[in-house]
Amino acid sequence: MKFPERFSNLPAHAWPRLRALLDVHTPGGDVINMTIGEPKHSFPAWVTQVISDNAAGFNSYPPNEGSDALRGAIAGWIKRRYGVDVDAASQIMALNGTREGLYNAAMALCPETKNGQQPVVLTPNPFYQVYMVAAISVQAEPVYVPATRETGHLPDFAALPAEILDRTTIAYVCSPANPQGAVADETYWRRLIELAEKHDFQIFADECYSEIYRDTAPTGAIEVASAMGADPERVLIFHSLSKRSNLPGLRSGFVAGGPESIRRIQQLRNYAGAPLPLPLQAAAAAVWADEDHVIENRRLYAEKFDLADRILGNVAGYRSPEAGFFLWLPVPDGEAAALKLWQDTGVRVLPGSYLSQDVHGENPGAGYIRVALVAPKEDTQRGLETIRDCLFQ
């Protein structure tokens, strides 16, 4: 039997690599899992009642693009959050989480060539792994742009050669950044949109951590693009209820952008997608319309940010995240640090190199570990104190 080669050279995914590194060893204490960004705060108690009240919807195929009620709730949220009017019917598509959209948008929108050459897809490095696989799937060249301390932990796309930018079709940006917690401000978005207009590429703004912040709500790509009067097809935004509302299992997200881009993504999903069941869409619509639980969620994370600052603030190179719920802790060697923590204490963290790609023999995540602050406050405090005592004393 002949199998395709297109994905044969993918690097091992982060989680199998982590299991291979740690699980052959006995943990050195009670296990504290600080690896995966799976929220553990409570979601709104009324969500289950909304699903129950709409259970008859399981008897119907859900609309491909999302129900009118859900897209209307999302449009209302975008207006409240960013002050931008979007047409719910033509500029929004409901997603099964953001990963589906981040992948399929590239499938639907990346042209086969750009200026007669192989197209380029830009991704920050470190990065969410779906960006790379999307680029490979559309036979584009993935270009990994360092997002390091020197660049403010956001990619400096303008520093790329013009030859690369002229072949670029898509630039992925995550703000607030996973894993570093850096936030793209208005100036960053404005410069990137100007660059995209100059070189004619689209910006895919992955903003799924946008509602977990300390003091100031992160600026959104869509609000800057709107203020600039940019081509409405230039920027697509991707959001989810997973982090905002502690509902990773609901799988409710959305993509919003120009009508032609959304039409093309919808057309691909007509053939290859699976929309969210109607009872879950009803719950999602109610959750997008409510902010009280989001405010409480931010308060709980703020307590853990403060814990991290108190416990790790004296660690050399420690940087308190602006937003999101990860710490990006500098260590001499991320793999060695993760293994030591596991063998000595039972704390489980992710080596930063597992979220990054080697470029010219260097991996920008190699000197870091990612620590997720998703557990209850008491467990988080115990984990952070253990990390400090094991690695930084």
mmCIF file of C-alpha atoms in Angstrom:
data_model
loop_
_atom_site.group_PDB
_atom_site.id
_atom_site.type_symbol
_atom_site.label_atom_id
_atom_site.label_comp_id
_atom_site.label_asym_id
_atom_site.label_seq_id
_atom_site.Cartn_x
_atom_site.Cartn_y
_atom_site.Cartn_z
ATOM 1 C CA MET A 1 0.000 0.000 0.000
ATOM 2 C CA LYS A 2 1.245 3.456 -0.914
ATOM 3 C CA PHE A 3 0.869 6.233 1.678
ATOM 4 C CA PRO A 4 1.305 9.975 1.097
ATOM 5 C CA GLU A 5 4.572 11.675 1.919
ATOM 6 C CA ARG A 6 3.192 15.148 2.548
ATOM 7 C CA PHE A 7 3.117 14.807 6.343
ATOM 8 C CA SER A 8 5.848 12.216 6.765
ATOM 9 C CA ASN A 9 8.459 14.734 7.893
ATOM 10 C CA LEU A 10 6.413 16.547 10.521
ATOM 11 C CA PRO A 11 8.269 16.952 13.812
ATOM 12 C CA ALA A 12 6.842 14.943 16.682
ATOM 13 C CA HIS A 13 3.969 16.761 18.390
ATOM 14 C CA ALA A 14 4.593 18.329 21.787
ATOM 15 C CA TRP A 15 2.514 15.904 23.844
ATOM 16 C CA PRO A 16 3.972 12.601 22.576
ATOM 17 C CA ARG A 17 7.422 14.152 23.007
ATOM 18 C CA LEU A 18 6.597 15.121 26.587
ATOM 19 C CA ARG A 19 5.303 11.640 27.413
ATOM 20 C CA ALA A 20 8.429 10.089 25.937
ATOM 21 C CA LEU A 21 10.605 12.413 28.021
ATOM 22 C CA LEU A 22 8.828 12.044 31.355
ATOM 23 C CA ASP A 23 6.685 8.935 31.552
ATOM 24 C CA VAL A 24 9.563 6.462 31.540
ATOM 25 C CA HIS A 25 10.511 7.941 34.920
ATOM 26 C CA THR A 26 8.739 7.789 38.264
ATOM 27 C CA PRO A 27 7.501 11.176 39.494
ATOM 28 C CA GLY A 28 9.325 12.448 42.557
ATOM 29 C CA GLY A 29 6.170 13.464 44.420
ATOM 30 C CA ASP A 30 2.465 14.068 44.114
ATOM 31 C CA VAL A 31 1.804 14.991 40.503
ATOM 32 C CA ILE A 32 0.988 18.619 39.727
ATOM 33 C CA ASN A 33 0.179 19.033 36.032
ATOM 34 C CA MET A 34 1.129 22.488 34.744
ATOM 35 C CA THR A 35 1.546 21.579 31.074
ATOM 36 C CA ILE A 36 -1.631 21.873 29.036
ATOM 37 C CA GLY A 37 -3.658 25.074 28.776
ATOM 38 C CA GLU A 38 -6.944 23.456 29.760
ATOM 39 C CA PRO A 39 -8.910 25.841 31.994
ATOM 40 C CA LYS A 40 -10.091 24.399 35.302
ATOM 41 C CA HIS A 41 -12.168 27.304 36.632
ATOM 42 C CA SER A 42 -15.923 26.767 36.715
ATOM 43 C CA PHE A 43 -17.949 27.622 33.639
ATOM 44 C CA PRO A 44 -21.335 29.349 34.102
ATOM 45 C CA ALA A 45 -23.702 26.984 35.926
ATOM 46 C CA TRP A 46 -26.602 27.869 33.648
ATOM 47 C CA VAL A 47 -24.867 26.481 30.537
ATOM 48 C CA THR A 48 -26.156 22.958 31.158
ATOM 49 C CA GLN A 49 -29.711 24.256 31.517
ATOM 50 C CA VAL A 50 -29.509 26.072 28.181
ATOM 51 C CA ILE A 51 -28.323 22.857 26.535
ATOM 52 C CA SER A 52 -31.136 20.912 28.172
ATOM 53 C CA ASP A 53 -33.749 23.459 27.163
ATOM 54 C CA ASN A 54 -32.585 23.200 23.546
ATOM 55 C CA ALA A 55 -31.971 19.444 23.474
ATOM 56 C CA ALA A 56 -34.529 18.947 20.700
ATOM 57 C CA GLY A 57 -31.965 20.542 18.425
ATOM 58 C CA PHE A 58 -29.973 17.311 18.511
ATOM 59 C CA ASN A 59 -32.665 16.009 16.169
ATOM 60 C CA SER A 60 -31.615 18.438 13.411
ATOM 61 C CA TYR A 61 -28.528 19.011 11.319
ATOM 62 C CA PRO A 62 -26.998 22.329 12.394
ATOM 63 C CA PRO A 63 -26.484 25.099 9.805
ATOM 64 C CA ASN A 64 -23.033 25.087 8.268
ATOM 65 C CA GLU A 65 -22.232 28.699 9.094
ATOM 66 C CA GLY A 66 -23.766 28.756 12.587
ATOM 67 C CA SER A 67 -27.251 29.686 13.702
ATOM 68 C CA ASP A 68 -28.542 33.224 13.290
ATOM 69 C CA ALA A 69 -28.756 33.529 17.063
ATOM 70 C CA LEU A 70 -25.146 32.486 17.587
ATOM 71 C CA ARG A 71 -23.729 34.703 14.863
ATOM 72 C CA GLY A 72 -25.848 37.571 16.149
ATOM 73 C CA ALA A 73 -24.479 37.072 19.668
ATOM 74 C CA ILE A 74 -20.929 37.014 18.310
ATOM 75 C CA ALA A 75 -21.506 40.187 16.291
ATOM 76 C CA GLY A 76 -22.870 41.832 19.437
ATOM 77 C CA TRP A 77 -19.791 40.785 21.386
ATOM 78 C CA ILE A 78 -17.439 42.138 18.720
ATOM 79 C CA LYS A 79 -19.297 45.465 18.809
ATOM 80 C CA ARG A 80 -19.107 45.694 22.616
ATOM 81 C CA ARG A 81 -15.500 44.537 22.811
ATOM 82 C CA TYR A 82 -13.942 46.298 19.826
ATOM 83 C CA GLY A 83 -16.460 48.943 18.787
ATOM 84 C CA VAL A 84 -16.653 47.486 15.272
ATOM 85 C CA ASP A 85 -19.820 46.634 13.374
ATOM 86 C CA VAL A 86 -19.660 43.364 11.460
ATOM 87 C CA ASP A 87 -22.449 41.802 9.441
ATOM 88 C CA ALA A 88 -23.475 38.619 11.232
ATOM 89 C CA ALA A 89 -24.727 37.007 8.035
ATOM 90 C CA SER A 90 -21.712 37.601 5.803
ATOM 91 C CA GLN A 91 -18.709 38.315 8.027
ATOM 92 C CA ILE A 92 -18.894 35.664 10.765
ATOM 93 C CA MET A 93 -18.700 31.883 10.746
ATOM 94 C CA ALA A 94 -19.060 29.776 13.873
ATOM 95 C CA LEU A 95 -16.281 27.249 14.421
ATOM 96 C CA ASN A 96 -15.656 24.047 16.317
ATOM 97 C CA GLY A 97 -12.957 25.818 18.325
ATOM 98 C CA THR A 98 -10.293 28.037 16.781
ATOM 99 C CA ARG A 99 -7.976 25.247 15.640
ATOM 100 C CA GLU A 100 -10.476 24.172 12.964
ATOM 101 C CA GLY A 101 -10.684 27.705 11.637
ATOM 102 C CA LEU A 102 -6.970 28.449 11.774
ATOM 103 C CA TYR A 103 -6.337 25.376 9.640
ATOM 104 C CA ASN A 104 -9.256 25.591 7.216
ATOM 105 C CA ALA A 105 -8.848 29.312 6.599
ATOM 106 C CA ALA A 106 -5.431 28.587 5.120
ATOM 107 C CA MET A 107 -6.888 25.742 3.061
ATOM 108 C CA ALA A 108 -9.591 28.031 1.710
ATOM 109 C CA LEU A 109 -7.622 31.242 1.222
ATOM 110 C CA CYS A 110 -3.971 30.519 0.432
ATOM 111 C CA PRO A 111 -3.392 30.779 -3.345
ATOM 112 C CA GLU A 112 -1.384 28.122 -5.163
ATOM 113 C CA THR A 113 1.279 30.655 -6.189
ATOM 114 C CA LYS A 114 2.231 34.216 -5.317
ATOM 115 C CA ASN A 115 3.982 36.334 -7.935
ATOM 116 C CA GLY A 116 4.649 33.158 -9.880
ATOM 117 C CA GLN A 117 6.435 31.452 -6.980
ATOM 118 C CA GLN A 118 5.718 29.119 -4.070
ATOM 119 C CA PRO A 119 3.682 30.996 -1.484
ATOM 120 C CA VAL A 120 4.984 31.694 2.010
ATOM 121 C CA VAL A 121 3.077 31.410 5.278
ATOM 122 C CA LEU A 122 4.623 33.315 8.175
ATOM 123 C CA THR A 123 4.360 32.029 11.719
ATOM 124 C CA PRO A 124 5.851 33.214 14.986
ATOM 125 C CA ASN A 125 8.454 30.972 16.576
ATOM 126 C CA PRO A 126 7.449 29.637 19.175
ATOM 127 C CA PHE A 127 4.018 28.937 17.738
ATOM 128 C CA TYR A 128 0.754 27.013 17.941
ATOM 129 C CA GLN A 129 1.470 23.885 15.929
ATOM 130 C CA VAL A 130 -1.570 24.135 13.635
ATOM 131 C CA TYR A 131 0.000 27.149 11.889
ATOM 132 C CA MET A 132 2.847 25.001 10.578
ATOM 133 C CA VAL A 133 0.627 22.123 9.492
ATOM 134 C CA ALA A 134 -1.723 24.496 7.689
ATOM 135 C CA ALA A 135 1.211 25.911 5.727
ATOM 136 C CA ILE A 136 2.431 22.450 4.775
ATOM 137 C CA SER A 137 -1.079 21.362 3.784
ATOM 138 C CA VAL A 138 -1.399 24.139 1.215
ATOM 139 C CA GLN A 139 2.124 23.453 -0.109
ATOM 140 C CA ALA A 140 3.350 26.815 1.092
ATOM 141 C CA GLU A 141 6.777 27.427 2.562
ATOM 142 C CA PRO A 142 6.463 27.963 6.317
ATOM 143 C CA VAL A 143 8.786 30.736 7.485
ATOM 144 C CA TYR A 144 9.384 30.781 11.229
ATOM 145 C CA VAL A 145 9.885 34.314 12.540
ATOM 146 C CA PRO A 146 11.602 34.602 15.948
ATOM 147 C CA ALA A 147 9.438 35.877 18.786
ATOM 148 C CA THR A 148 12.098 36.346 21.421
ATOM 149 C CA ARG A 149 12.986 38.674 24.259
ATOM 150 C CA GLU A 150 14.811 40.850 21.719
ATOM 151 C CA THR A 151 11.614 41.298 19.664
ATOM 152 C CA GLY A 152 9.322 41.771 22.659
ATOM 153 C CA HIS A 153 8.193 38.135 22.272
ATOM 154 C CA LEU A 154 6.230 39.072 19.138
ATOM 155 C CA PRO A 155 7.434 38.351 15.590
ATOM 156 C CA ASP A 156 9.089 41.219 13.722
ATOM 157 C CA PHE A 157 7.715 40.507 10.261
ATOM 158 C CA ALA A 158 9.021 43.803 8.870
ATOM 159 C CA ALA A 159 12.592 42.565 9.377
ATOM 160 C CA LEU A 160 12.100 39.847 6.757
ATOM 161 C CA PRO A 161 13.614 40.228 3.293
ATOM 162 C CA ALA A 162 11.352 41.745 0.648
ATOM 163 C CA GLU A 163 11.689 38.540 -1.385
ATOM 164 C CA ILE A 164 9.960 36.620 1.425
ATOM 165 C CA LEU A 165 7.301 39.257 2.019
ATOM 166 C CA ASP A 166 6.454 39.440 -1.686
ATOM 167 C CA ARG A 167 5.699 35.694 -1.626
ATOM 168 C CA THR A 168 3.771 35.858 1.643
ATOM 169 C CA THR A 169 0.075 35.005 1.521
ATOM 170 C CA ILE A 170 -0.730 34.601 5.235
ATOM 171 C CA ALA A 171 0.844 35.801 8.482
ATOM 172 C CA TYR A 172 -0.288 34.101 11.675
ATOM 173 C CA VAL A 173 -0.114 36.223 14.826
ATOM 174 C CA CYS A 174 -1.121 35.137 18.320
ATOM 175 C CA SER A 175 -1.955 38.000 20.676
ATOM 176 C CA PRO A 176 -1.920 37.586 23.611
ATOM 177 C CA ALA A 177 0.932 35.296 22.659
ATOM 178 C CA ASN A 178 1.052 31.610 23.506
ATOM 179 C CA PRO A 179 3.365 30.867 25.282
ATOM 180 C CA GLN A 180 4.933 34.217 26.250
ATOM 181 C CA GLY A 181 1.895 36.313 27.232
ATOM 182 C CA ALA A 182 3.023 39.308 25.155
ATOM 183 C CA VAL A 183 0.334 41.594 23.704
ATOM 184 C CA ALA A 184 0.341 43.332 20.334
ATOM 185 C CA ASP A 185 -0.516 46.990 20.891
ATOM 186 C CA GLU A 186 -2.128 49.409 18.443
ATOM 187 C CA THR A 187 1.232 50.401 16.960
ATOM 188 C CA TYR A 188 2.188 46.782 16.322
ATOM 189 C CA TRP A 189 -1.117 46.000 14.582
ATOM 190 C CA ARG A 190 -0.994 49.213 12.544
ATOM 191 C CA ARG A 191 2.524 48.500 11.283
ATOM 192 C CA LEU A 192 1.650 44.898 10.472
ATOM 193 C CA ILE A 193 -1.505 45.902 8.580
ATOM 194 C CA GLU A 194 0.490 48.486 6.631
ATOM 195 C CA LEU A 195 3.046 45.779 5.802
ATOM 196 C CA ALA A 196 0.272 43.421 4.702
ATOM 197 C CA GLU A 197 -1.238 46.107 2.485
ATOM 198 C CA LYS A 198 2.162 46.856 0.940
ATOM 199 C CA HIS A 199 2.990 43.204 0.198
ATOM 200 C CA ASP A 200 -0.598 42.011 -0.261
ATOM 201 C CA PHE A 201 -1.038 39.244 2.314
ATOM 202 C CA GLN A 202 -3.686 38.378 4.886
ATOM 203 C CA ILE A 203 -3.307 38.491 8.655
ATOM 204 C CA PHE A 204 -4.762 35.621 10.687
ATOM 205 C CA ALA A 205 -5.085 37.043 14.212
ATOM 206 C CA ASP A 206 -5.357 34.226 16.751
ATOM 207 C CA GLU A 207 -6.839 36.065 19.741
ATOM 208 C CA CYS A 208 -8.205 33.192 21.804
ATOM 209 C CA TYR A 209 -6.512 34.491 25.006
ATOM 210 C CA SER A 210 -7.795 38.041 24.553
ATOM 211 C CA GLU A 211 -10.111 38.037 27.575
ATOM 212 C CA ILE A 212 -7.547 36.899 30.146
ATOM 213 C CA TYR A 213 -5.585 40.009 31.043
ATOM 214 C CA ARG A 214 -4.503 41.906 34.120
ATOM 215 C CA ASP A 215 -5.263 45.597 33.698
ATOM 216 C CA THR A 216 -5.956 46.683 30.135
ATOM 217 C CA ALA A 217 -7.931 44.760 27.535
ATOM 218 C CA PRO A 218 -5.638 43.818 24.641
ATOM 219 C CA THR A 219 -6.106 45.800 21.457
ATOM 220 C CA GLY A 220 -7.774 43.759 18.728
ATOM 221 C CA ALA A 221 -6.598 43.460 15.155
ATOM 222 C CA ILE A 222 -10.093 44.159 13.834
ATOM 223 C CA GLU A 223 -10.474 47.454 15.693
ATOM 224 C CA VAL A 224 -7.170 48.765 14.328
ATOM 225 C CA ALA A 225 -7.946 47.573 10.802
ATOM 226 C CA SER A 226 -11.345 49.247 10.968
ATOM 227 C CA ALA A 227 -9.891 52.523 12.230
ATOM 228 C CA MET A 228 -7.332 52.455 9.417
ATOM 229 C CA GLY A 229 -9.943 51.802 6.763
ATOM 230 C CA ALA A 230 -8.022 48.712 5.671
ATOM 231 C CA ASP A 231 -9.379 46.288 3.097
ATOM 232 C CA PRO A 232 -11.947 44.248 5.071
ATOM 233 C CA GLU A 233 -10.449 41.056 3.598
ATOM 234 C CA ARG A 234 -7.024 41.914 5.010
ATOM 235 C CA VAL A 235 -7.556 40.713 8.598
ATOM 236 C CA LEU A 236 -9.343 37.636 9.947
ATOM 237 C CA ILE A 237 -9.797 37.230 13.692
ATOM 238 C CA PHE A 238 -10.227 33.922 15.520
ATOM 239 C CA HIS A 239 -11.786 33.648 18.977
ATOM 240 C CA SER A 240 -13.034 30.911 21.266
ATOM 241 C CA LEU A 241 -14.986 30.289 24.447
ATOM 242 C CA SER A 242 -12.383 27.778 25.646
ATOM 243 C CA LYS A 243 -10.262 30.219 27.646
ATOM 244 C CA ARG A 244 -12.643 33.172 27.975
ATOM 245 C CA SER A 245 -15.413 31.090 29.535
ATOM 246 C CA ASN A 246 -13.650 27.897 30.722
ATOM 247 C CA LEU A 247 -15.478 25.827 28.106
ATOM 248 C CA PRO A 248 -12.812 23.982 26.096
ATOM 249 C CA GLY A 249 -15.145 21.013 25.648
ATOM 250 C CA LEU A 250 -17.955 23.098 24.160
ATOM 251 C CA ARG A 251 -15.778 23.658 21.078
ATOM 252 C CA SER A 252 -17.317 27.019 20.276
ATOM 253 C CA GLY A 253 -15.267 29.567 18.411
ATOM 254 C CA PHE A 254 -15.622 31.887 15.446
ATOM 255 C CA VAL A 255 -13.783 33.519 12.595
ATOM 256 C CA ALA A 256 -14.704 37.021 11.454
ATOM 257 C CA GLY A 257 -13.402 38.894 8.429
ATOM 258 C CA GLY A 258 -14.248 40.115 4.969
ATOM 259 C CA PRO A 259 -17.315 38.654 3.227
ATOM 260 C CA GLU A 260 -15.353 36.987 0.435
ATOM 261 C CA SER A 261 -12.963 35.300 2.851
ATOM 262 C CA ILE A 262 -15.839 34.031 4.988
ATOM 263 C CA ARG A 263 -17.701 32.815 1.898
ATOM 264 C CA ARG A 264 -14.716 30.763 0.809
ATOM 265 C CA ILE A 265 -14.193 29.258 4.272
ATOM 266 C CA GLN A 266 -17.900 28.385 4.439
ATOM 267 C CA GLN A 267 -17.719 26.760 1.016
ATOM 268 C CA LEU A 268 -14.871 24.489 2.131
ATOM 269 C CA ARG A 269 -16.806 23.539 5.239
ATOM 270 C CA ASN A 270 -19.824 22.621 3.118
ATOM 271 C CA TYR A 271 -17.754 19.665 1.964
ATOM 272 C CA ALA A 272 -15.318 18.969 4.786
ATOM 273 C CA GLY A 273 -16.596 20.411 8.042
ATOM 274 C CA ALA A 274 -18.789 19.593 10.999
ATOM 275 C CA PRO A 275 -20.732 22.478 12.555
ATOM 276 C CA LEU A 276 -21.511 22.631 16.251
ATOM 277 C CA PRO A 277 -24.767 20.879 17.322
ATOM 278 C CA LEU A 278 -27.670 23.280 17.770
ATOM 279 C CA PRO A 279 -28.057 22.845 21.566
ATOM 280 C CA LEU A 280 -24.395 23.725 21.961
ATOM 281 C CA GLN A 281 -24.823 26.706 19.638
ATOM 282 C CA ALA A 282 -27.656 27.918 21.864
ATOM 283 C CA ALA A 283 -25.408 27.630 24.908
ATOM 284 C CA ALA A 284 -22.584 29.392 23.094
ATOM 285 C CA ALA A 285 -24.868 32.278 22.102
ATOM 286 C CA ALA A 286 -25.844 32.761 25.745
ATOM 287 C CA VAL A 287 -22.215 32.637 26.884
ATOM 288 C CA TRP A 288 -21.012 35.169 24.298
ATOM 289 C CA ALA A 289 -23.749 37.503 25.542
ATOM 290 C CA ASP A 290 -22.653 37.335 29.205
ATOM 291 C CA GLU A 291 -19.641 39.135 30.686
ATOM 292 C CA ASP A 292 -20.133 38.625 34.428
ATOM 293 C CA HIS A 293 -18.518 35.191 34.425
ATOM 294 C CA VAL A 294 -15.620 36.525 32.319
ATOM 295 C CA ILE A 295 -14.893 39.254 34.857
ATOM 296 C CA GLU A 296 -14.823 36.669 37.634
ATOM 297 C CA ASN A 297 -12.562 34.451 35.554
ATOM 298 C CA ARG A 298 -10.084 37.306 35.105
ATOM 299 C CA ARG A 299 -10.126 37.943 38.845
ATOM 300 C CA LEU A 300 -9.143 34.348 39.556
ATOM 301 C CA TYR A 301 -6.292 34.501 37.072
ATOM 302 C CA ALA A 302 -5.147 37.846 38.455
ATOM 303 C CA GLU A 303 -4.725 36.195 41.846
ATOM 304 C CA LYS A 304 -2.473 33.578 40.263
ATOM 305 C CA PHE A 305 -0.501 36.193 38.322
ATOM 306 C CA ASP A 306 0.161 37.910 41.653
ATOM 307 C CA LEU A 307 1.221 34.584 43.171
ATOM 308 C CA ALA A 308 3.669 34.021 40.355
ATOM 309 C CA ASP A 309 5.132 37.514 40.735
ATOM 310 C CA ARG A 310 5.585 37.003 44.469
ATOM 311 C CA ILE A 311 7.057 33.509 44.256
ATOM 312 C CA LEU A 312 9.198 33.867 41.116
ATOM 313 C CA GLY A 313 9.722 37.619 40.885
ATOM 314 C CA ASN A 314 13.358 37.374 41.970
ATOM 315 C CA VAL A 315 14.237 34.732 39.373
ATOM 316 C CA ALA A 316 16.712 36.111 36.855
ATOM 317 C CA GLY A 317 14.945 36.839 33.580
ATOM 318 C CA TYR A 318 11.442 36.336 34.977
ATOM 319 C CA ARG A 319 8.858 38.279 32.996
ATOM 320 C CA SER A 320 5.344 38.661 34.309
ATOM 321 C CA PRO A 321 2.911 37.951 31.456
ATOM 322 C CA GLU A 322 0.707 40.761 30.211
ATOM 323 C CA ALA A 323 -2.133 38.365 29.412
ATOM 324 C CA GLY A 324 -2.981 34.724 28.837
ATOM 325 C CA PHE A 325 -2.345 32.143 31.542
ATOM 326 C CA PHE A 326 1.163 30.839 30.866
ATOM 327 C CA LEU A 327 4.535 31.602 32.387
ATOM 328 C CA TRP A 328 7.482 31.471 29.996
ATOM 329 C CA LEU A 329 10.288 30.787 32.432
ATOM 330 C CA PRO A 330 13.947 31.081 31.384
ATOM 331 C CA VAL A 331 16.129 28.091 32.282
ATOM 332 C CA PRO A 332 19.492 26.852 30.969
ATOM 333 C CA ASP A 333 17.868 23.891 29.197
ATOM 334 C CA GLY A 334 14.096 23.381 28.962
ATOM 335 C CA GLU A 335 14.159 19.605 28.528
ATOM 336 C CA ALA A 336 16.619 19.118 31.386
ATOM 337 C CA ALA A 337 14.575 21.405 33.645
ATOM 338 C CA ALA A 338 11.302 19.597 32.872
ATOM 339 C CA LEU A 339 12.894 16.215 33.523
ATOM 340 C CA LYS A 340 14.467 17.350 36.790
ATOM 341 C CA LEU A 341 11.184 18.782 38.023
ATOM 342 C CA TRP A 342 9.354 15.558 37.207
ATOM 343 C CA GLN A 343 11.920 13.208 38.718
ATOM 344 C CA ASP A 344 12.559 15.296 41.809
ATOM 345 C CA THR A 345 9.110 16.704 42.603
ATOM 346 C CA GLY A 346 6.301 15.379 40.374
ATOM 347 C CA VAL A 347 5.618 18.810 38.837
ATOM 348 C CA ARG A 348 4.956 18.476 35.122
ATOM 349 C CA VAL A 349 5.817 21.359 32.753
ATOM 350 C CA LEU A 350 6.441 21.655 29.019
ATOM 351 C CA PRO A 351 9.903 22.266 27.539
ATOM 352 C CA GLY A 352 9.803 25.409 25.427
ATOM 353 C CA SER A 353 11.591 23.747 22.541
ATOM 354 C CA TYR A 354 8.528 21.537 22.003
ATOM 355 C CA LEU A 355 6.612 24.656 20.934
ATOM 356 C CA SER A 356 9.330 25.943 18.613
ATOM 357 C CA GLN A 357 11.082 24.993 15.403
ATOM 358 C CA ASP A 358 14.832 24.753 14.887
ATOM 359 C CA VAL A 359 15.980 27.395 12.407
ATOM 360 C CA HIS A 360 19.626 27.393 11.330
ATOM 361 C CA GLY A 361 20.434 25.126 14.262
ATOM 362 C CA GLU A 362 18.810 27.332 16.885
ATOM 363 C CA ASN A 363 15.538 26.846 18.747
ATOM 364 C CA PRO A 364 14.136 30.011 20.396
ATOM 365 C CA GLY A 365 12.259 27.957 22.985
ATOM 366 C CA ALA A 366 15.168 25.780 24.100
ATOM 367 C CA GLY A 367 15.984 27.951 27.102
ATOM 368 C CA TYR A 368 12.459 28.049 28.518
ATOM 369 C CA ILE A 369 9.735 26.008 30.150
ATOM 370 C CA ARG A 370 6.035 26.792 29.769
ATOM 371 C CA VAL A 371 4.006 26.699 32.963
ATOM 372 C CA ALA A 372 0.202 26.786 32.797
ATOM 373 C CA LEU A 373 -1.614 28.611 35.614
ATOM 374 C CA VAL A 374 -4.916 26.814 35.112
ATOM 375 C CA ALA A 375 -5.169 24.725 38.306
ATOM 376 C CA PRO A 376 -6.942 25.980 41.447
ATOM 377 C CA LYS A 377 -5.081 28.670 43.355
ATOM 378 C CA GLU A 378 -3.792 26.355 46.095
ATOM 379 C CA ASP A 379 -2.388 23.843 43.608
ATOM 380 C CA THR A 380 -0.894 26.640 41.535
ATOM 381 C CA GLN A 381 0.851 28.093 44.565
ATOM 382 C CA ARG A 382 2.253 24.710 45.549
ATOM 383 C CA GLY A 383 3.461 24.088 42.013
ATOM 384 C CA LEU A 384 5.122 27.491 41.685
ATOM 385 C CA GLU A 385 6.876 27.168 45.034
ATOM 386 C CA THR A 386 8.103 23.718 44.050
ATOM 387 C CA ILE A 387 9.438 25.036 40.728
ATOM 388 C CA ARG A 388 11.247 27.843 42.527
ATOM 389 C CA ASP A 389 12.788 25.556 45.134
ATOM 390 C CA CYS A 390 13.804 22.884 42.624
ATOM 391 C CA LEU A 391 15.168 25.009 39.787
ATOM 392 C CA PHE A 392 16.065 28.451 41.090
ATOM 393 C CA GLN A 393 17.523 28.094 44.602
#
